[in-house]
PDB file of C-alpha atoms in Angstrom:
ATOM      1  CA  MET O 743      16.461  15.701 -10.903  1.00 91.00           C
ATOM      2  CA  TYR O 744      15.484  12.176 -10.270  1.00 96.00           C
ATOM      3  CA  LEU O 745      14.241  11.343 -13.872  1.00 97.00           C
ATOM      4  CA  GLU O 746      14.280   7.341 -13.500  1.00 97.00           C
ATOM      5  CA  GLU O 747      12.700   7.486 -10.307  1.00 98.00           C
ATOM      6  CA  LYS O 748       9.882   9.680 -11.695  1.00 98.00           C
ATOM      7  CA  LYS O 749       9.391   7.733 -14.618  1.00 98.00           C
ATOM      8  CA  LYS O 750       8.904   4.518 -12.180  1.00 98.00           C
ATOM      9  CA  ILE O 751       6.247   6.667 -10.276  1.00 98.00           C
ATOM     10  CA  ILE O 752       4.269   7.396 -13.463  1.00 98.00           C
ATOM     11  CA  ASP O 753       4.325   3.900 -14.416  1.00 97.00           C
ATOM     12  CA  ALA O 754       3.051   2.602 -11.045  1.00 97.00           C
ATOM     13  CA  GLY O 755       0.155   5.177 -11.411  1.00 97.00           C
ATOM     14  CA  ILE O 756      -0.601   3.650 -14.776  1.00 97.00           C
ATOM     15  CA  LYS O 757      -0.503   0.141 -13.568  1.00 97.00           C
ATOM     16  CA  LEU O 758      -2.750   1.130 -10.822  1.00 97.00           C
ATOM     17  CA  ASP O 759      -5.197   2.193 -13.676  1.00 95.00           C
ATOM     18  CA  ARG O 760      -4.504  -0.872 -15.535  1.00 95.00           C
ATOM     19  CA  TYR O 761      -5.485  -3.233 -12.668  1.00 96.00           C
ATOM     20  CA  GLY O 762      -8.784  -1.205 -11.845  1.00 96.00           C
ATOM     21  CA  LEU O 763      -7.485   0.359  -8.717  1.00 97.00           C
ATOM     22  CA  ILE O 764      -8.157   3.926  -9.433  1.00 95.00           C
ATOM     23  CA  ALA O 765     -10.136   6.027 -11.849  1.00 92.00           C
ATOM     24  CA  LEU O 766      -8.930   9.000 -13.706  1.00 91.00           C
ATOM     25  CA  ALA O 767      -6.817  11.127 -11.443  1.00 90.00           C
ATOM     26  CA  GLY O 768      -7.796   9.041  -8.198  1.00 91.00           C
ATOM     27  CA  GLY O 769      -5.031   7.981  -5.574  1.00 95.00           C
ATOM     28  CA  ASN O 770      -1.442   9.076  -5.525  1.00 97.00           C
ATOM     29  CA  VAL O 771       1.943   7.644  -5.545  1.00 98.00           C
ATOM     30  CA  ALA O 772       5.064   8.834  -3.490  1.00 98.00           C
ATOM     31  CA  MET O 773       8.630   7.766  -3.131  1.00 98.00           C
ATOM     32  CA  ARG O 774      11.362   8.554  -0.857  1.00 98.00           C
ATOM     33  CA  VAL O 775      15.209   8.803  -2.416  1.00 97.00           C
ATOM     34  CA  PRO O 776      17.995   7.761  -0.600  1.00 96.00           C
ATOM     35  CA  SER O 777      19.102  11.543  -0.165  1.00 95.00           C
ATOM     36  CA  GLY O 778      15.968  11.995   1.692  1.00 96.00           C
ATOM     37  CA  GLU O 779      13.723  13.992  -0.797  1.00 98.00           C
ATOM     38  CA  ILE O 780      10.125  12.927  -1.262  1.00 98.00           C
ATOM     39  CA  LEU O 781       8.616  12.502  -4.713  1.00 98.00           C
ATOM     40  CA  VAL O 782       4.969  12.802  -5.050  1.00 98.00           C
ATOM     41  CA  THR O 783       2.414  12.839  -7.927  1.00 98.00           C
ATOM     42  CA  PRO O 784       0.498  16.065  -8.584  1.00 97.00           C
ATOM     43  CA  SER O 785      -3.063  16.896  -7.692  1.00 96.00           C
ATOM     44  CA  GLY O 786      -5.757  16.001 -10.270  1.00 94.00           C
ATOM     45  CA  MET O 787      -3.747  14.773 -13.105  1.00 96.00           C
ATOM     46  CA  ILE O 788      -4.396  11.447 -15.105  1.00 96.00           C
ATOM     47  CA  TYR O 789      -1.352   9.214 -14.797  1.00 96.00           C
ATOM     48  CA  GLU O 790      -1.247   8.498 -18.568  1.00 95.00           C
ATOM     49  CA  ASP O 791      -1.053  12.408 -19.371  1.00 96.00           C
ATOM     50  CA  MET O 792       2.134  12.869 -16.984  1.00 97.00           C
ATOM     51  CA  GLU O 793       5.541  13.715 -17.783  1.00 97.00           C
ATOM     52  CA  PRO O 794       8.419  13.205 -15.423  1.00 98.00           C
ATOM     53  CA  ASP O 795       8.640  17.021 -14.823  1.00 97.00           C
ATOM     54  CA  ASP O 796       4.869  16.981 -13.336  1.00 98.00           C
ATOM     55  CA  VAL O 797       6.095  14.827 -10.452  1.00 98.00           C
ATOM     56  CA  LEU O 798       7.196  17.320  -7.779  1.00 98.00           C
ATOM     57  CA  VAL O 799      10.270  16.862  -5.320  1.00 98.00           C
ATOM     58  CA  MET O 800      10.145  18.271  -1.658  1.00 98.00           C
ATOM     59  CA  ASP O 801      11.731  17.853   1.225  1.00 97.00           C
ATOM     60  CA  CYS O 802      10.346  16.183   4.371  1.00 95.00           C
ATOM     61  CA  GLN O 803       8.916  19.550   5.728  1.00 96.00           C
ATOM     62  CA  GLY O 804       6.880  19.750   2.329  1.00 96.00           C
ATOM     63  CA  ASN O 805       8.975  22.426   0.748  1.00 97.00           C
ATOM     64  CA  ILE O 806       8.987  22.151  -2.948  1.00 97.00           C
ATOM     65  CA  ILE O 807      12.379  21.657  -4.344  1.00 97.00           C
ATOM     66  CA  GLU O 808      11.393  21.173  -7.978  1.00 97.00           C
ATOM     67  CA  GLY O 809       8.264  21.225  -9.715  1.00 96.00           C
ATOM     68  CA  THR O 810       5.338  23.569 -10.515  1.00 95.00           C
ATOM     69  CA  ASN O 811       2.301  21.736 -10.156  1.00 96.00           C
ATOM     70  CA  LYS O 812       0.114  21.466  -6.929  1.00 96.00           C
ATOM     71  CA  PRO O 813       1.163  18.568  -4.945  1.00 96.00           C
ATOM     72  CA  SER O 814      -1.275  15.587  -4.019  1.00 96.00           C
ATOM     73  CA  SER O 815      -4.025  16.676  -1.781  1.00 95.00           C
ATOM     74  CA  ASP O 816      -2.968  13.898   0.445  1.00 96.00           C
ATOM     75  CA  THR O 817       0.718  15.222   0.965  1.00 97.00           C
ATOM     76  CA  ASP O 818       0.472  16.183   4.442  1.00 97.00           C
ATOM     77  CA  GLY O 819      -0.753  12.589   5.430  1.00 98.00           C
ATOM     78  CA  ILE O 820       2.296  11.228   3.181  1.00 98.00           C
ATOM     79  CA  LEU O 821       4.791  13.166   4.527  1.00 98.00           C
ATOM     80  CA  TYR O 822       3.741  12.259   8.118  1.00 98.00           C
ATOM     81  CA  ILE O 823       3.993   8.521   7.339  1.00 98.00           C
ATOM     82  CA  PHE O 824       7.684   9.180   5.871  1.00 98.00           C
ATOM     83  CA  ASN O 825       8.562  10.990   8.735  1.00 98.00           C
ATOM     84  CA  HIS O 826       7.508   8.810  11.196  1.00 98.00           C
ATOM     85  CA  ARG O 827       8.368   5.444   9.511  1.00 97.00           C
ATOM     86  CA  PRO O 828      12.105   5.665   8.246  1.00 97.00           C
ATOM     87  CA  ASP O 829      11.936   2.228   6.984  1.00 97.00           C
ATOM     88  CA  ILE O 830       9.160   3.055   4.318  1.00 98.00           C
ATOM     89  CA  ASN O 831      10.198   4.617   1.258  1.00 98.00           C
ATOM     90  CA  ALA O 832       7.229   4.220  -0.967  1.00 98.00           C
ATOM     91  CA  THR O 833       3.465   4.918  -0.247  1.00 98.00           C
ATOM     92  CA  ILE O 834       0.380   4.287  -2.922  1.00 98.00           C
ATOM     93  CA  HIS O 835      -3.163   5.457  -2.193  1.00 98.00           C
ATOM     94  CA  THR O 836      -6.186   4.280  -4.055  1.00 98.00           C
ATOM     95  CA  HIS O 837      -9.783   4.093  -3.906  1.00 97.00           C
ATOM     96  CA  GLN O 838     -10.046   0.346  -5.070  1.00 97.00           C
ATOM     97  CA  PRO O 839     -13.456  -0.555  -4.742  1.00 97.00           C
ATOM     98  CA  TYR O 840     -13.437  -3.943  -3.408  1.00 98.00           C
ATOM     99  CA  ALA O 841     -10.991  -3.535  -0.632  1.00 98.00           C
ATOM    100  CA  THR O 842     -12.645  -0.307   0.465  1.00 98.00           C
ATOM    101  CA  ALA O 843     -16.034  -2.048   0.499  1.00 98.00           C
ATOM    102  CA  ILE O 844     -14.761  -4.234   3.367  1.00 98.00           C
ATOM    103  CA  SER O 845     -14.259  -1.104   5.389  1.00 98.00           C
ATOM    104  CA  LEU O 846     -18.095  -0.762   5.376  1.00 98.00           C
ATOM    105  CA  ILE O 847     -18.881  -4.193   6.933  1.00 97.00           C
ATOM    106  CA  GLN O 848     -15.952  -4.833   9.277  1.00 97.00           C
ATOM    107  CA  ASP O 849     -12.898  -3.555  11.189  1.00 97.00           C
ATOM    108  CA  GLU O 850     -10.177  -5.936   9.857  1.00 98.00           C
ATOM    109  CA  PHE O 851      -9.499  -8.128   6.567  1.00 98.00           C
ATOM    110  CA  ARG O 852      -8.346 -11.354   8.150  1.00 97.00           C
ATOM    111  CA  ALA O 853      -5.643 -12.893   5.964  1.00 97.00           C
ATOM    112  CA  ASP O 854      -7.687 -16.080   5.216  1.00 97.00           C
ATOM    113  CA  LEU O 855      -6.612 -16.142   1.799  1.00 97.00           C
ATOM    114  CA  THR O 856      -2.847 -16.824   1.553  1.00 96.00           C
ATOM    115  CA  THR O 857      -2.264 -13.975  -1.036  1.00 96.00           C
ATOM    116  CA  VAL O 858      -3.264 -11.736   1.764  1.00 96.00           C
ATOM    117  CA  GLY O 859      -0.630 -12.849   4.032  1.00 95.00           C
ATOM    118  CA  ASN O 860       1.858 -13.105   1.205  1.00 94.00           C
ATOM    119  CA  ALA O 861       1.703  -9.574  -0.251  1.00 95.00           C
ATOM    120  CA  CYS O 862       0.243  -7.373   2.664  1.00 97.00           C
ATOM    121  CA  GLY O 863       2.240  -9.193   5.441  1.00 97.00           C
ATOM    122  CA  GLY O 864      -0.803 -10.447   7.571  1.00 97.00           C
ATOM    123  CA  ASN O 865      -4.235  -9.247   8.588  1.00 98.00           C
ATOM    124  CA  VAL O 866      -5.039  -5.594   7.161  1.00 98.00           C
ATOM    125  CA  PRO O 867      -6.735  -3.443   9.473  1.00 98.00           C
ATOM    126  CA  VAL O 868      -9.473  -0.851   8.809  1.00 98.00           C
ATOM    127  CA  THR O 869      -8.484   2.448  10.133  1.00 98.00           C
ATOM    128  CA  ARG O 870     -11.102   5.034  11.816  1.00 97.00           C
ATOM    129  CA  TYR O 871     -12.369   7.369   9.418  1.00 97.00           C
ATOM    130  CA  SER O 872     -10.167  10.633   8.773  1.00 95.00           C
ATOM    131  CA  SER O 873     -11.037  13.282   6.208  1.00 93.00           C
ATOM    132  CA  PRO O 874      -9.093  13.012   2.865  1.00 91.00           C
ATOM    133  CA  GLY O 875      -6.247  15.334   2.532  1.00 91.00           C
ATOM    134  CA  SER O 876      -5.644  15.681   6.279  1.00 95.00           C
ATOM    135  CA  VAL O 877      -2.495  14.916   8.458  1.00 97.00           C
ATOM    136  CA  GLU O 878      -4.887  12.510  10.559  1.00 97.00           C
ATOM    137  CA  MET O 879      -5.088  10.144   7.462  1.00 97.00           C
ATOM    138  CA  GLY O 880      -1.363   9.531   7.798  1.00 98.00           C
ATOM    139  CA  GLN O 881      -1.446   9.402  11.396  1.00 98.00           C
ATOM    140  CA  ASP O 882      -3.887   6.672  11.220  1.00 98.00           C
ATOM    141  CA  VAL O 883      -1.705   4.883   8.580  1.00 98.00           C
ATOM    142  CA  VAL O 884       0.950   4.920  10.952  1.00 98.00           C
ATOM    143  CA  GLU O 885      -1.118   3.747  13.943  1.00 98.00           C
ATOM    144  CA  TYR O 886      -2.671   1.065  12.495  1.00 98.00           C
ATOM    145  CA  LEU O 887       0.303  -0.484  10.876  1.00 98.00           C
ATOM    146  CA  GLY O 888       2.031  -0.379  14.305  1.00 96.00           C
ATOM    147  CA  ASP O 889       5.109  -2.165  14.954  1.00 93.00           C
ATOM    148  CA  ASN O 890       4.621  -4.792  12.290  1.00 94.00           C
ATOM    149  CA  ARG O 891       7.265  -4.059   9.800  1.00 94.00           C
ATOM    150  CA  ASP O 892       5.850  -7.023   7.697  1.00 95.00           C
ATOM    151  CA  LEU O 893       2.405  -5.400   7.226  1.00 97.00           C
ATOM    152  CA  HIS O 894       2.396  -3.208   4.058  1.00 98.00           C
ATOM    153  CA  ALA O 895      -1.407  -2.175   3.881  1.00 98.00           C
ATOM    154  CA  VAL O 896      -4.436  -0.555   5.784  1.00 98.00           C
ATOM    155  CA  ILE O 897      -8.007   0.080   4.435  1.00 98.00           C
ATOM    156  CA  LEU O 898      -8.903   3.419   5.163  1.00 98.00           C
ATOM    157  CA  ALA O 899     -12.628   3.691   6.293  1.00 98.00           C
ATOM    158  CA  HIS O 900     -15.066   4.828   4.053  1.00 97.00           C
ATOM    159  CA  HIS O 901     -12.023   6.146   2.015  1.00 97.00           C
ATOM    160  CA  GLY O 902      -9.814   3.866   0.096  1.00 97.00           C
ATOM    161  CA  VAL O 903      -6.577   1.933   0.559  1.00 98.00           C
ATOM    162  CA  MET O 904      -2.871   2.985   1.536  1.00 98.00           C
ATOM    163  CA  THR O 905      -0.061   0.627   0.814  1.00 98.00           C
ATOM    164  CA  VAL O 906       3.499   0.962   1.798  1.00 98.00           C
ATOM    165  CA  GLY O 907       6.851  -0.634   1.099  1.00 97.00           C
ATOM    166  CA  ASN O 908      10.657  -0.659   1.199  1.00 96.00           C
ATOM    167  CA  ASN O 909      10.346   0.244  -2.672  1.00 96.00           C
ATOM    168  CA  LEU O 910       7.274   1.059  -4.996  1.00 97.00           C
ATOM    169  CA  LYS O 911       7.185  -2.693  -6.344  1.00 96.00           C
ATOM    170  CA  GLN O 912       6.338  -3.705  -2.933  1.00 96.00           C
ATOM    171  CA  ALA O 913       3.671  -1.228  -2.233  1.00 98.00           C
ATOM    172  CA  LEU O 914       2.100  -1.881  -5.908  1.00 98.00           C
ATOM    173  CA  THR O 915       2.087  -5.717  -5.179  1.00 97.00           C
ATOM    174  CA  ALA O 916       0.315  -5.211  -1.946  1.00 98.00           C
ATOM    175  CA  ALA O 917      -2.200  -3.090  -3.593  1.00 98.00           C
ATOM    176  CA  VAL O 918      -3.098  -5.194  -6.594  1.00 98.00           C
ATOM    177  CA  TYR O 919      -3.164  -8.602  -4.313  1.00 97.00           C
ATOM    178  CA  LEU O 920      -5.127  -6.717  -1.842  1.00 98.00           C
ATOM    179  CA  GLU O 921      -8.012  -6.000  -4.357  1.00 98.00           C
ATOM    180  CA  GLU O 922      -7.865  -9.510  -6.003  1.00 97.00           C
ATOM    181  CA  THR O 923      -8.486 -11.273  -2.576  1.00 98.00           C
ATOM    182  CA  ALA O 924     -11.013  -8.721  -1.515  1.00 98.00           C
ATOM    183  CA  LYS O 925     -12.918  -9.680  -4.649  1.00 98.00           C
ATOM    184  CA  ALA O 926     -12.689 -13.431  -3.837  1.00 98.00           C
ATOM    185  CA  TYR O 927     -13.599 -12.867  -0.316  1.00 98.00           C
ATOM    186  CA  LEU O 928     -16.764 -10.701  -0.926  1.00 98.00           C
ATOM    187  CA  ALA O 929     -17.863 -13.328  -3.284  1.00 98.00           C
ATOM    188  CA  ALA O 930     -17.487 -16.000  -0.665  1.00 97.00           C
ATOM    189  CA  LYS O 931     -19.223 -13.948   1.813  1.00 96.00           C
ATOM    190  CA  ALA O 932     -22.350 -13.194  -0.509  1.00 96.00           C
ATOM    191  CA  CYS O 933     -22.936 -17.009  -0.223  1.00 97.00           C
ATOM    192  CA  GLY O 934     -22.533 -17.650   3.609  1.00 95.00           C
ATOM    193  CA  GLU O 935     -19.864 -18.085   6.301  1.00 94.00           C
ATOM    194  CA  THR O 936     -16.322 -17.611   5.214  1.00 95.00           C
ATOM    195  CA  LYS O 937     -13.642 -20.466   6.446  1.00 95.00           C
ATOM    196  CA  HIS O 938     -10.446 -19.194   8.468  1.00 96.00           C
ATOM    197  CA  LEU O 939      -6.883 -19.905   8.403  1.00 96.00           C
ATOM    198  CA  SER O 940      -5.308 -20.568  12.019  1.00 96.00           C
ATOM    199  CA  ASP O 941      -3.144 -17.381  13.279  1.00 96.00           C
ATOM    200  CA  GLU O 942      -0.224 -19.891  12.678  1.00 96.00           C
ATOM    201  CA  GLN O 943      -1.032 -20.648   9.280  1.00 96.00           C
ATOM    202  CA  ILE O 944      -1.313 -16.932   8.252  1.00 96.00           C
ATOM    203  CA  LYS O 945       2.036 -16.386   9.884  1.00 95.00           C
ATOM    204  CA  GLN O 946       3.539 -19.157   7.464  1.00 94.00           C
ATOM    205  CA  THR O 947       2.048 -17.345   4.767  1.00 93.00           C
ATOM    206  CA  VAL O 948       3.765 -14.195   5.645  1.00 94.00           C
ATOM    207  CA  GLU O 949       7.308 -15.965   6.157  1.00 93.00           C
ATOM    208  CA  ILE O 950       7.290 -17.773   2.974  1.00 88.00           C
ATOM    209  CA  TYR O 951       6.885 -14.757   0.737  1.00 80.00           C
ATOM    210  CA  LYS O 952       9.972 -13.167   1.925  1.00 79.00           C
ATOM    211  CA  TYR O 953      12.036 -16.046   0.038  1.00 68.00           C
ATOM    212  CA  VAL O 954       9.719 -15.642  -3.320  1.00 61.00           C
ATOM    213  CA  GLY O 955      11.465 -13.979  -6.412  1.00 57.00           C
ATOM    214  CA  GLN O 956      14.802 -13.934  -7.803  1.00 47.00           C
ATOM    215  CA  GLY O 957      17.375 -12.678  -5.869  1.00 52.00           C
ATOM    216  CA  SER O 958      15.730 -13.827  -2.403  1.00 58.00           C
ATOM    217  CA  ALA O 959      17.654 -15.935  -0.057  1.00 55.00           C
ATOM    218  CA  SER O 960      16.941 -19.744  -0.023  1.00 53.00           C
ATOM    219  CA  MET O 961      13.776 -20.825   2.131  1.00 56.00           C
ATOM    220  CA  PRO O 962      14.867 -22.466   5.461  1.00 62.00           C
ATOM    221  CA  GLU O 963      14.147 -25.982   5.780  1.00 59.00           C
ATOM    222  CA  GLY O 964      10.744 -26.932   7.094  1.00 60.00           C
ATOM    223  CA  LEU O 965       9.149 -23.568   6.620  1.00 61.00           C
ATOM    224  CA  THR O 966       6.392 -24.952   4.232  1.00 60.00           C
ATOM    225  CA  ASP O 967       5.782 -28.025   6.593  1.00 60.00           C
ATOM    226  CA  ARG O 968       1.973 -28.045   6.798  1.00 52.00           C
ATOM    227  CA  ILE O 969       0.819 -26.298  10.109  1.00 48.00           C
ATOM    228  CA  GLU O 970      -2.337 -27.582  11.743  1.00 46.00           C
ATOM    229  CA  SER O 971      -4.891 -25.505  12.697  1.00 42.00           C
TER     230      SER O 971
END
């Protein structure tokens, strides 16, 4: 059942390792399929060692439909996200070090680097602390994402990152570029005060990215005009 979707989940997990966002069996990947079932990675398995049958299929209440492995320890939180945000069809949780480090020094990662606005959809909030494996983690993700349907990432205080998307590609893109920009930001911050984009400039970076990529609509005229701070 859902062989191709399971392969995509495993491939996303392998890419998380490739880009240095996880180590060994850290994190998890989950997807909602059109019929409503949730696919989630198993607990404690390295992605490179996974086979499609290792990925579990469950209903939105967490009842296992297919699979014999123990699901990710974060399943309760993941299900909360899917059940309370019908627009979200994919979640990725990592322990990526640079973005997580930001949670130790501030309450928001402002999108002063254009890639944050592009891939994450604006300023990335840092949630309050919640225990790994708890439903509260999912509750915090939903709360801190708020009503902003453009926002695809939150940083989990003292823990890691959760990215979300309409599909796995969107969630993966947010996770990878959040880490890349966190590296640049922390390097700059170590040298002194950092510069800022205006709120209008950040909004522009979010809007522009909606028209990037094959199959995207044409960019409206004037969108790339310089916005003065």
